[in-house]
Short mmCIF file of C-alpha atoms and ligand atoms in Angstrom, two decimals:
data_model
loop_
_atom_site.label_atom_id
_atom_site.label_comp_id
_atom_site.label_asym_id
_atom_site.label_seq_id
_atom_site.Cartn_x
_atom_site.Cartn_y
_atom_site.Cartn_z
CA UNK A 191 0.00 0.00 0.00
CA UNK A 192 0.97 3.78 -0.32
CA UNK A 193 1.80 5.28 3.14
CA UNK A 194 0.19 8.81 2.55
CA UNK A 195 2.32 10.32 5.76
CA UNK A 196 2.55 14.14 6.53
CA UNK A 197 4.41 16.02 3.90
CA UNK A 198 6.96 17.56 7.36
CA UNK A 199 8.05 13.83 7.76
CA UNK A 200 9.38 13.91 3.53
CA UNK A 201 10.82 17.82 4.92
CA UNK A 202 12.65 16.51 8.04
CA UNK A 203 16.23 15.89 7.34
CA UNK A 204 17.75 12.57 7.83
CA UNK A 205 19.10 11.26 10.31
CA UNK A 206 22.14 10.35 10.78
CA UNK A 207 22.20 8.64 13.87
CA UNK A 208 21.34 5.63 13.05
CA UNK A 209 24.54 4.86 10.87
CA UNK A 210 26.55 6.02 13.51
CA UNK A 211 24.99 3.78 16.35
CA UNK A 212 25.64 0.57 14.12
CA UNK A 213 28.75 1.87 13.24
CA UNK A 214 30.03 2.93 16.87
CA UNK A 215 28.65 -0.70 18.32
CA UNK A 216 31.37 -2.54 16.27
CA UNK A 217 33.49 -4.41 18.36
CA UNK A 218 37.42 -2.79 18.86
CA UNK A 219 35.53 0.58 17.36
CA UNK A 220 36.50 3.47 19.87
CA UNK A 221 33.67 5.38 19.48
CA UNK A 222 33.89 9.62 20.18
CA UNK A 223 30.70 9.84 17.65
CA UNK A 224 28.37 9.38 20.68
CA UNK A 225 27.13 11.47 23.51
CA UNK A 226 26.84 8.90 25.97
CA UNK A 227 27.87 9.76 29.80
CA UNK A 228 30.48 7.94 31.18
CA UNK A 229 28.50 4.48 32.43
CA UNK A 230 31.82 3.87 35.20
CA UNK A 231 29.69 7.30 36.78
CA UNK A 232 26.00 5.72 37.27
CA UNK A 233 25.71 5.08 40.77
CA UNK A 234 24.01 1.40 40.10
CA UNK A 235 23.90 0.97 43.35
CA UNK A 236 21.74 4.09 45.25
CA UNK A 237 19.64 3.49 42.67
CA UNK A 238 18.36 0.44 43.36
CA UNK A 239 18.59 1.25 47.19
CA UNK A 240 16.64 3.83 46.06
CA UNK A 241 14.31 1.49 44.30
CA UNK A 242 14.66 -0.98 46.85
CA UNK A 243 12.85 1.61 49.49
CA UNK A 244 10.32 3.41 47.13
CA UNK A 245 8.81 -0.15 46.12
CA UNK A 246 8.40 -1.05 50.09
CA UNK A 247 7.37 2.37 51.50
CA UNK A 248 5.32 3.83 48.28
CA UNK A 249 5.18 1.04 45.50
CA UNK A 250 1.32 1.30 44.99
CA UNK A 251 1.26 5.18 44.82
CA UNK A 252 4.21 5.33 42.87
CA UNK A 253 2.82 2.90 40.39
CA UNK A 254 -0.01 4.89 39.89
CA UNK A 255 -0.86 8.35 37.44
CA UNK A 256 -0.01 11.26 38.11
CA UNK A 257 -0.47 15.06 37.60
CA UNK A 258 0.91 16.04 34.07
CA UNK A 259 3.43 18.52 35.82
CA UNK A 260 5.35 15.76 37.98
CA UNK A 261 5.67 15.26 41.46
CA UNK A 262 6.05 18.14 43.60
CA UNK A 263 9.04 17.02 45.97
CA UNK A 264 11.25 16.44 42.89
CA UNK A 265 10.22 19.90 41.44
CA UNK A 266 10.58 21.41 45.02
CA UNK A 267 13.76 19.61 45.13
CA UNK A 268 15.34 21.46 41.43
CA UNK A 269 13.20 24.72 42.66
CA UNK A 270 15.34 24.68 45.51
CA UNK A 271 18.68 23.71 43.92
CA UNK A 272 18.28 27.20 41.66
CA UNK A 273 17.90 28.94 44.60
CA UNK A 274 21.23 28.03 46.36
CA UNK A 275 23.43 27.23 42.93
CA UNK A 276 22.13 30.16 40.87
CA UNK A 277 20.61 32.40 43.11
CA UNK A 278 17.22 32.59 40.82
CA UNK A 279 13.91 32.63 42.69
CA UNK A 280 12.57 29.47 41.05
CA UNK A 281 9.59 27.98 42.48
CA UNK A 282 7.77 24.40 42.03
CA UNK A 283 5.06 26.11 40.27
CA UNK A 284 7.44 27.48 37.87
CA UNK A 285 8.71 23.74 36.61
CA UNK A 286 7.56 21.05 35.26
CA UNK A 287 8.92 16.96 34.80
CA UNK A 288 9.68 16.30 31.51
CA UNK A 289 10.48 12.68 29.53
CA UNK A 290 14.20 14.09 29.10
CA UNK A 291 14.90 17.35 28.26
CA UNK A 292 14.29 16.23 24.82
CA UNK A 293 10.72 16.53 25.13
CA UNK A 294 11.17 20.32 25.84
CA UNK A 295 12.43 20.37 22.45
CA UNK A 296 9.26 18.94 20.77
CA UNK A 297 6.86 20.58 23.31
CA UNK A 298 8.55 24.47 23.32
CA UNK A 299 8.00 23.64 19.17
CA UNK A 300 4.80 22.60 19.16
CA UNK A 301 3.63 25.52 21.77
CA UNK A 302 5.40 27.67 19.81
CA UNK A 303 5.85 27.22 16.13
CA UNK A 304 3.50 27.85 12.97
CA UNK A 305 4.63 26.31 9.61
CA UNK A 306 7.24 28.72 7.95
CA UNK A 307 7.93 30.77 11.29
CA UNK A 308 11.15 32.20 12.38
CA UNK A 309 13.32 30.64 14.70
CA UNK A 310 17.42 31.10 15.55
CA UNK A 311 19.73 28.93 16.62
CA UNK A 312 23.19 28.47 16.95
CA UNK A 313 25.76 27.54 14.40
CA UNK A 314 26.79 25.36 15.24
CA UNK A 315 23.62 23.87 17.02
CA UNK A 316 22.56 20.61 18.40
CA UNK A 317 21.62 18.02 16.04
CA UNK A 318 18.54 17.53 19.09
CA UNK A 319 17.30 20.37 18.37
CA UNK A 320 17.34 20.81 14.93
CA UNK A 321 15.51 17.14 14.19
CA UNK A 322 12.90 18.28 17.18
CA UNK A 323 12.27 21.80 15.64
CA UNK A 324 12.02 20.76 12.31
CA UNK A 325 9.10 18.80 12.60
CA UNK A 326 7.57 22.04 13.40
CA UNK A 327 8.70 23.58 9.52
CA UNK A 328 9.99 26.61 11.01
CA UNK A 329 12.63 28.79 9.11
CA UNK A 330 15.84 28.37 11.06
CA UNK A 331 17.99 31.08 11.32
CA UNK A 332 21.47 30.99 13.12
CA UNK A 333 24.00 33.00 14.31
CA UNK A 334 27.92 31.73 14.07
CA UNK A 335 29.39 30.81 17.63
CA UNK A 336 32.09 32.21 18.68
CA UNK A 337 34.97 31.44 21.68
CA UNK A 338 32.96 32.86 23.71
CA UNK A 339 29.42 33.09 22.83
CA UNK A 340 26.86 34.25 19.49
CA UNK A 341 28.38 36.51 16.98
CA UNK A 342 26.61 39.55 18.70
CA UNK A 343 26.19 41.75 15.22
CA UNK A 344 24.60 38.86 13.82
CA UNK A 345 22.51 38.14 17.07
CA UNK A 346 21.05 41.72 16.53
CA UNK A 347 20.14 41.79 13.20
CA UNK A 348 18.42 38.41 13.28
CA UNK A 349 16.56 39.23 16.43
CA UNK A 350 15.68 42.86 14.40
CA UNK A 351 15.03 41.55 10.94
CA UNK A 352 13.61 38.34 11.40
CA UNK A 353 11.72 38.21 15.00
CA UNK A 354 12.11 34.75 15.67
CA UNK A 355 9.65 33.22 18.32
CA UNK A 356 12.24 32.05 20.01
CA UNK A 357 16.27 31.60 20.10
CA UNK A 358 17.79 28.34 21.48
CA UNK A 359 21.14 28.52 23.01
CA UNK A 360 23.44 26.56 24.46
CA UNK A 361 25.25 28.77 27.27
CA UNK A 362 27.10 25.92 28.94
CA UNK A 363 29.46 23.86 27.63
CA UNK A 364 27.35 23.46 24.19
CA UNK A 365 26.86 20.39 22.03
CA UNK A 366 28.87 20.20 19.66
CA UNK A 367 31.49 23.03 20.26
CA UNK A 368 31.87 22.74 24.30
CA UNK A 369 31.86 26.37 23.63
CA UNK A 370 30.60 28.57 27.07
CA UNK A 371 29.17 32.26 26.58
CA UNK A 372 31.21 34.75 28.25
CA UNK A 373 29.39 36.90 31.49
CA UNK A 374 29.37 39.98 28.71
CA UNK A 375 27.65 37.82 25.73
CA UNK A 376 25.14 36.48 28.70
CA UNK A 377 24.40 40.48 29.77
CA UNK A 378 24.37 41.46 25.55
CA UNK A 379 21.93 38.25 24.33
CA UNK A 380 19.09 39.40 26.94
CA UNK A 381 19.52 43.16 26.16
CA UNK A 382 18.98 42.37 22.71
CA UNK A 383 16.33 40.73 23.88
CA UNK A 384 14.84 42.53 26.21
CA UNK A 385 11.30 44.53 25.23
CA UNK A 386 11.06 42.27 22.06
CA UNK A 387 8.49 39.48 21.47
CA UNK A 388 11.21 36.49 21.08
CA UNK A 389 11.70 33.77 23.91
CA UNK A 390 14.93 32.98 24.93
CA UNK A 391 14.94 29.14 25.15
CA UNK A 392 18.23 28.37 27.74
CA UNK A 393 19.40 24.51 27.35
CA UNK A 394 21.11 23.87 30.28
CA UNK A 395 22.29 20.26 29.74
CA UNK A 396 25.69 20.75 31.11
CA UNK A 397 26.05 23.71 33.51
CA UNK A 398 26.43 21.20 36.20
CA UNK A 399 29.14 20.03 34.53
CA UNK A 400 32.27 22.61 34.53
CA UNK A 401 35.76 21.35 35.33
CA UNK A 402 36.49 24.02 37.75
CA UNK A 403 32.67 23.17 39.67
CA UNK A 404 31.82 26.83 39.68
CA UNK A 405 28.50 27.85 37.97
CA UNK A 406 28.22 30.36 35.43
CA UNK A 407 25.15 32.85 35.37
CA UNK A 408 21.95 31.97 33.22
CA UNK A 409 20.66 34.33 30.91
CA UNK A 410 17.08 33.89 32.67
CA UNK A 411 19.17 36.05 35.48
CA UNK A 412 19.10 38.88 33.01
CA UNK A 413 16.00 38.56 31.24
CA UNK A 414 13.58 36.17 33.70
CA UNK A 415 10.42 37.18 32.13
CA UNK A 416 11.46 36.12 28.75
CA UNK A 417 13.44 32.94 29.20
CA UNK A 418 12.67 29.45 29.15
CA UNK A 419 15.36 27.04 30.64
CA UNK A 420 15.87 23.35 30.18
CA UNK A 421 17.73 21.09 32.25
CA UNK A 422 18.10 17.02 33.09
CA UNK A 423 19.17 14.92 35.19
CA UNK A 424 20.46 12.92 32.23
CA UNK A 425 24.38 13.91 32.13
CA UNK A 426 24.75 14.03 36.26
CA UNK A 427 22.11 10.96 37.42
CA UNK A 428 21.18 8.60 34.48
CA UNK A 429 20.03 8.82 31.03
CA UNK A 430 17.47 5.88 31.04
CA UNK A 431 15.38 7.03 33.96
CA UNK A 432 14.76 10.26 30.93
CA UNK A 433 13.52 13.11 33.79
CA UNK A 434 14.24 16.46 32.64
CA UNK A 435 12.49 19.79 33.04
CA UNK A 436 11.19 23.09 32.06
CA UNK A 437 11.91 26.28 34.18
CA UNK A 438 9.64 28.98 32.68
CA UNK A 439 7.02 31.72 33.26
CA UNK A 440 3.91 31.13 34.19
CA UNK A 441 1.72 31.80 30.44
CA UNK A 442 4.23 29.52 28.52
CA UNK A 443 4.03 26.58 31.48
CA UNK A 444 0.33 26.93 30.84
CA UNK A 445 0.26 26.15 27.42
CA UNK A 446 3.27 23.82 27.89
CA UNK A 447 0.91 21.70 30.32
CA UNK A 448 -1.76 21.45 27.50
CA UNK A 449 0.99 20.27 24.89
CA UNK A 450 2.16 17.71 27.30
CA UNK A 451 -0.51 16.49 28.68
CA UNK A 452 -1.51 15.70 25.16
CA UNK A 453 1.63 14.23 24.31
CA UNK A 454 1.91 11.57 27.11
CA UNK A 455 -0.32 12.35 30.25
CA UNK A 456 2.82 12.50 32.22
CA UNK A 457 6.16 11.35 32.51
CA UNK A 458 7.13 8.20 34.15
CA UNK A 459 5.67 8.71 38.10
CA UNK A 460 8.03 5.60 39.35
CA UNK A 461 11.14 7.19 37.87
CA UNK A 462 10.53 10.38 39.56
CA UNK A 463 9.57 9.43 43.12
CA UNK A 464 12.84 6.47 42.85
CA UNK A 465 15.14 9.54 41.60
CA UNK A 466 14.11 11.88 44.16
CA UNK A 467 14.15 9.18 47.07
CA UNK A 468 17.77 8.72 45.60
CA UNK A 469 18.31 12.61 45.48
CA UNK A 470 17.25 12.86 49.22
CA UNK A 471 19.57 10.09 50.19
CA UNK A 472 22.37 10.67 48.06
CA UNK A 473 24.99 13.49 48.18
CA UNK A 474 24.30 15.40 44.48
CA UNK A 475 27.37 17.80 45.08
CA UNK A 476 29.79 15.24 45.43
CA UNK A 477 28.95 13.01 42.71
CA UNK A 478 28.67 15.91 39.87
CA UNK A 479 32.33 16.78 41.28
CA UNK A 480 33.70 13.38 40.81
CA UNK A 481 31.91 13.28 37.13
CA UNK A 482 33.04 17.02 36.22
CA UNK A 483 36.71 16.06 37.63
CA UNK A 484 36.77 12.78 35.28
CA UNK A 485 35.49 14.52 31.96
CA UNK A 486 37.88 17.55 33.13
CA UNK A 487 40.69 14.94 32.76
CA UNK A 488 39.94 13.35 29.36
CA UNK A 489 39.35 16.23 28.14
CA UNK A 490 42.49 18.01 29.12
CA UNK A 491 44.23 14.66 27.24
CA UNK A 492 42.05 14.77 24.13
CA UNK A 493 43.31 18.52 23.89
CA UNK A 494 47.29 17.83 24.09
CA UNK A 495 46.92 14.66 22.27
CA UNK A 496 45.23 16.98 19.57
CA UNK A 497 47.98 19.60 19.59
CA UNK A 498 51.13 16.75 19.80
CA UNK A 499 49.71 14.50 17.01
CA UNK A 500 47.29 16.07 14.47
CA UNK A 501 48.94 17.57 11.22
CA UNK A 502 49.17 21.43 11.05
CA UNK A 503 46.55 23.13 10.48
CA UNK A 504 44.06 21.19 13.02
CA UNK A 505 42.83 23.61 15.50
CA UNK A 506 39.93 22.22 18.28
CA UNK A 507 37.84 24.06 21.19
CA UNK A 508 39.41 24.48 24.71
CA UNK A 509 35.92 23.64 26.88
CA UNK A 510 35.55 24.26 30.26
CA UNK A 511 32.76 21.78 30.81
CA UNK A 512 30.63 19.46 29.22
CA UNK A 513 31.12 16.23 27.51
CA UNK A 514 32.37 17.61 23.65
CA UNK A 515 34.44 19.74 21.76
CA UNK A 516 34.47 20.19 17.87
CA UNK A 517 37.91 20.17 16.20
CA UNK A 518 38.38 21.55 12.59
CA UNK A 519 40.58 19.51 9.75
CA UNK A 520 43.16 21.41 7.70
CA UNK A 521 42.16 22.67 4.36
CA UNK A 522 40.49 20.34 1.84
CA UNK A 523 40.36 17.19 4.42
CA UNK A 524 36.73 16.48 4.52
CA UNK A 525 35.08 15.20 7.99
CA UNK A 526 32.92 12.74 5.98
CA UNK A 527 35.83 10.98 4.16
CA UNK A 528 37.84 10.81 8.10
CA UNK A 529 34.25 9.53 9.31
CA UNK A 530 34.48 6.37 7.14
CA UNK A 531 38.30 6.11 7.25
CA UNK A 532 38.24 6.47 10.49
CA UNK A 533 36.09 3.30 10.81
CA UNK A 534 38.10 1.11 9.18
CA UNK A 535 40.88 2.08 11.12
CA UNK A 536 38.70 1.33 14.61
CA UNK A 537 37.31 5.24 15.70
CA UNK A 538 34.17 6.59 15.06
CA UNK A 539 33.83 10.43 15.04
CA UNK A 540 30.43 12.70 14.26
CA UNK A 541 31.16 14.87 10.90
CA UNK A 542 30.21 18.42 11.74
CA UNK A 543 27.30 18.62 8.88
CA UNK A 544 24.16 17.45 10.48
CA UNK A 545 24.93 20.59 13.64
CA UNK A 546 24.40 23.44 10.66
CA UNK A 547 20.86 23.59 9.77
CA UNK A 548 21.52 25.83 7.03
CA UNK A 549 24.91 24.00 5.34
CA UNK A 550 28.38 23.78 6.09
CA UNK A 551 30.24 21.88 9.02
CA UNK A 552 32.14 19.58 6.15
CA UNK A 553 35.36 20.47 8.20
CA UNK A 554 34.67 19.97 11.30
CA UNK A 555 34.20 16.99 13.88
CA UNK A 556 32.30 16.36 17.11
CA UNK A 557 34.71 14.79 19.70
CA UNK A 558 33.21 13.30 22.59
CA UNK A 559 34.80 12.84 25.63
CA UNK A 560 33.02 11.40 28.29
CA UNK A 561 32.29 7.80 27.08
CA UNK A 562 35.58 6.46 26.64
CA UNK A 563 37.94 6.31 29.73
CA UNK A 564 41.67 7.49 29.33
CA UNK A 565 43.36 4.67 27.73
CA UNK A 566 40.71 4.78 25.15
CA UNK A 567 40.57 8.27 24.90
CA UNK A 568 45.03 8.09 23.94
CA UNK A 569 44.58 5.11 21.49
CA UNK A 570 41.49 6.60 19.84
CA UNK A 571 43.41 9.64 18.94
CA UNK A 572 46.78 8.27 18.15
CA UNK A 573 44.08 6.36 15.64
CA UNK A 574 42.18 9.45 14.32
CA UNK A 575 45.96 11.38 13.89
CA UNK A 576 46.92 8.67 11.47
CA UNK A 577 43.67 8.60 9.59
CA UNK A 578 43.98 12.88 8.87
CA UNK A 579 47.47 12.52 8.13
CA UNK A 580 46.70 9.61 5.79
CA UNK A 581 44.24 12.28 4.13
CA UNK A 582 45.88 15.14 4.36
C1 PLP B 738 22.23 20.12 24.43
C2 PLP B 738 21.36 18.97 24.74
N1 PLP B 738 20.08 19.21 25.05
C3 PLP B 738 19.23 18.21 25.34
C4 PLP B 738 19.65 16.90 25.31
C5 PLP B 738 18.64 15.84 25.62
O1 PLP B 738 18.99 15.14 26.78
P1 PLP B 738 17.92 14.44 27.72
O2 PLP B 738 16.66 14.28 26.97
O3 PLP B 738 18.54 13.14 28.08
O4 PLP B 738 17.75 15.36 28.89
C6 PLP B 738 20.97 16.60 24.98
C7 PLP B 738 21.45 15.21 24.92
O5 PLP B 738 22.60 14.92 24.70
C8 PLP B 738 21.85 17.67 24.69
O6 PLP B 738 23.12 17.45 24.35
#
């Protein structure tokens, strides 16, 4: 039969993840092409103490529905933990529980977005994003990234000529780049904003995650009226229990609520009350440190191993948190030719393409560095060196 499905789905671009799952999951592959936290850093163990205790104290409650904005001790618990990290006057009322902070993506679209409207991004911007808003058929504007935040000139003008509902950024540590907006960009990006009609949508997936454990201010400091933030407990508890959130004024949660509700009634009730027993039980402070201190580590070797053994003309991000960096080839060397190279030579790296919704990317790489432990981490390169050398 003909499967008449939605002309978006024909619009959406393809993915490419799927190629790089089966490719990553060969055996002796050493695999930077995923974004996988480090597994060593799941504490198996308080979670099923966790578990353990829910299931005996609260199993029948916690097996039951729920309210489509989550349960309130968990959002009490990340109302709280703005408060005392980031000094913002969050409230439970003011977040939600979301199925990863994934879901933001699709929901903040679907609340959001008409066929053919405006919308910037990064650019580079997270391959997330870009399949979630595209669903959506916006127009996606972005802005080039720079050391230390958005190109500000080109910030303005897209904010003046094109009114986007909404800009997604990455402050923290961003996927793909690692790249972490200066103080001054934060202060610049919500006066630009500021008195307009466009949202600024904050994903914080990382700012837990900075190698020297201090935070760095949200924009939603500058401009808390207008800003949406996402975070998840994804990169600092565990991605499979997917709990995330939304931070966000009151007239957006509304219609957020509505969206989700829609969407899946609520997300998983057991998850939440087992992650917040474990939360409650569990020192959070000490166990981001430990992570942040690891991926601070590999990814202090992936830079020098970078700078001793690529050929000239390689140059890479310096992050100061986060789980990735993006390096660029020398001239002509083309990241889809190293992706399949690479392969046979046993490492799997993410060409830059599918991160530029509008083009380009074709040399650059996304290098992650929180999967593979250190020994991995100096035999994948040594690998990768040889394959851009080979090329080069
Ligand atoms: C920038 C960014 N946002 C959102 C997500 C989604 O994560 P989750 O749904 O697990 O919270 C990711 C996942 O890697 C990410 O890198």
């Amino acid at each position: 039969m003909n499967y008449r499905f939605a002309g978006r789905m024909g619009r959406a671009p393809e993915s490419f993840l799927e190629e790089l799952f089966r490719v990553s999951a060969v055996p002796g592959v050493i695999s930077f092409a995923g974004g996988l936290p480090g597994s060593a850093y799941i504490d198996v163990e308080g979670i099923r103490e966790a578990a353990r205790e829910v299931f005996a104290d609260e199993g029948r409650a916690a097996l039951q529905y729920t309210t489509t904005d989550g349960y309130l001790p968990l959002r009490e618990f990340i109302a709280d933990r703005y408060r005392r990290r980031l000094g913002l006057p969050a409230t439970p009322e003011e977040i939600q529980i979301v199925n990863g902070s994934q879901q933001c993506l699709d929901l903040v679209a679907k609340i959001f977005l008409d066929s053919g409207d405006a919308v910037g991004m990064e650019r580079p911007g997270y391959l997330g994003a870009i399949e979630a808003f595209s669903l959506y058929e916006p127009v996606v504007h972005s802005v080039p990234l720079e050391e230390d935040g958005p190109d500000l000139a080109a910030f303005a003008s897209l904010i003046r000529d094109h009114a986007p509902k909404f800009f997604y950024g990455i402050p923290n540590s961003q996927n793909p780049s690692g790249t972490t907006y200066s103080e001054g960009k934060r202060r610049a990006v919500a006066e630009v904003l500021e008195g307009t009609d466009t949202v600024f949508y904050e994903d914080d997936a990382f700012g837990e995650l900075f190698f020297d454990g201090k935070p760095r201010p949200p924009v939603k400091r500058y401009l808390p009226e207008q800003t949406v933030i996402s975070g998840s407990f994804s990169k600092i508890v565990a991605p499979g229990m997917r709990i995330g959130w939304i931070y966000a004024p009151a007239p957006i949660l509304r219609e957020f609520n509505v969206a989700k509700q829609a969407a899946d009634l609520h997300s998983n009730f057991l998850c939440q009350v087992i992650l917040h027993r474990y939360l409650s039980t569990h020192d959070l402070d000490a166990h981001v440190a430990r992570v942040a201190a690891v991926y601070g580590a590999n990814c202090r070797l992936m830079c020098d191993l970078l700078n001793d053994l690529m050929p000239p003309g390689t140059t890479h991000t310096n992050p100061e948190g986060g789980m990735f960096m993006t390096a660029t080839l020398p001239d002509g060397i083309s990241s889809m030719e190293v992706f399949s190279e690479g392969v046979k030579e046993g490492v799997a790296v993410l060409p830059g393409v599918p991160f530029y919704a509008d083009g380009g990317g074709e040399d650059t790489i996304r290098l992650n560095f929180s999967a593979a432990g250190e020994e991995e981490i100096a035999e994948g390169i040594h690998r990768l060196a040889r394959v851009v050398r080979r090329l080069a």
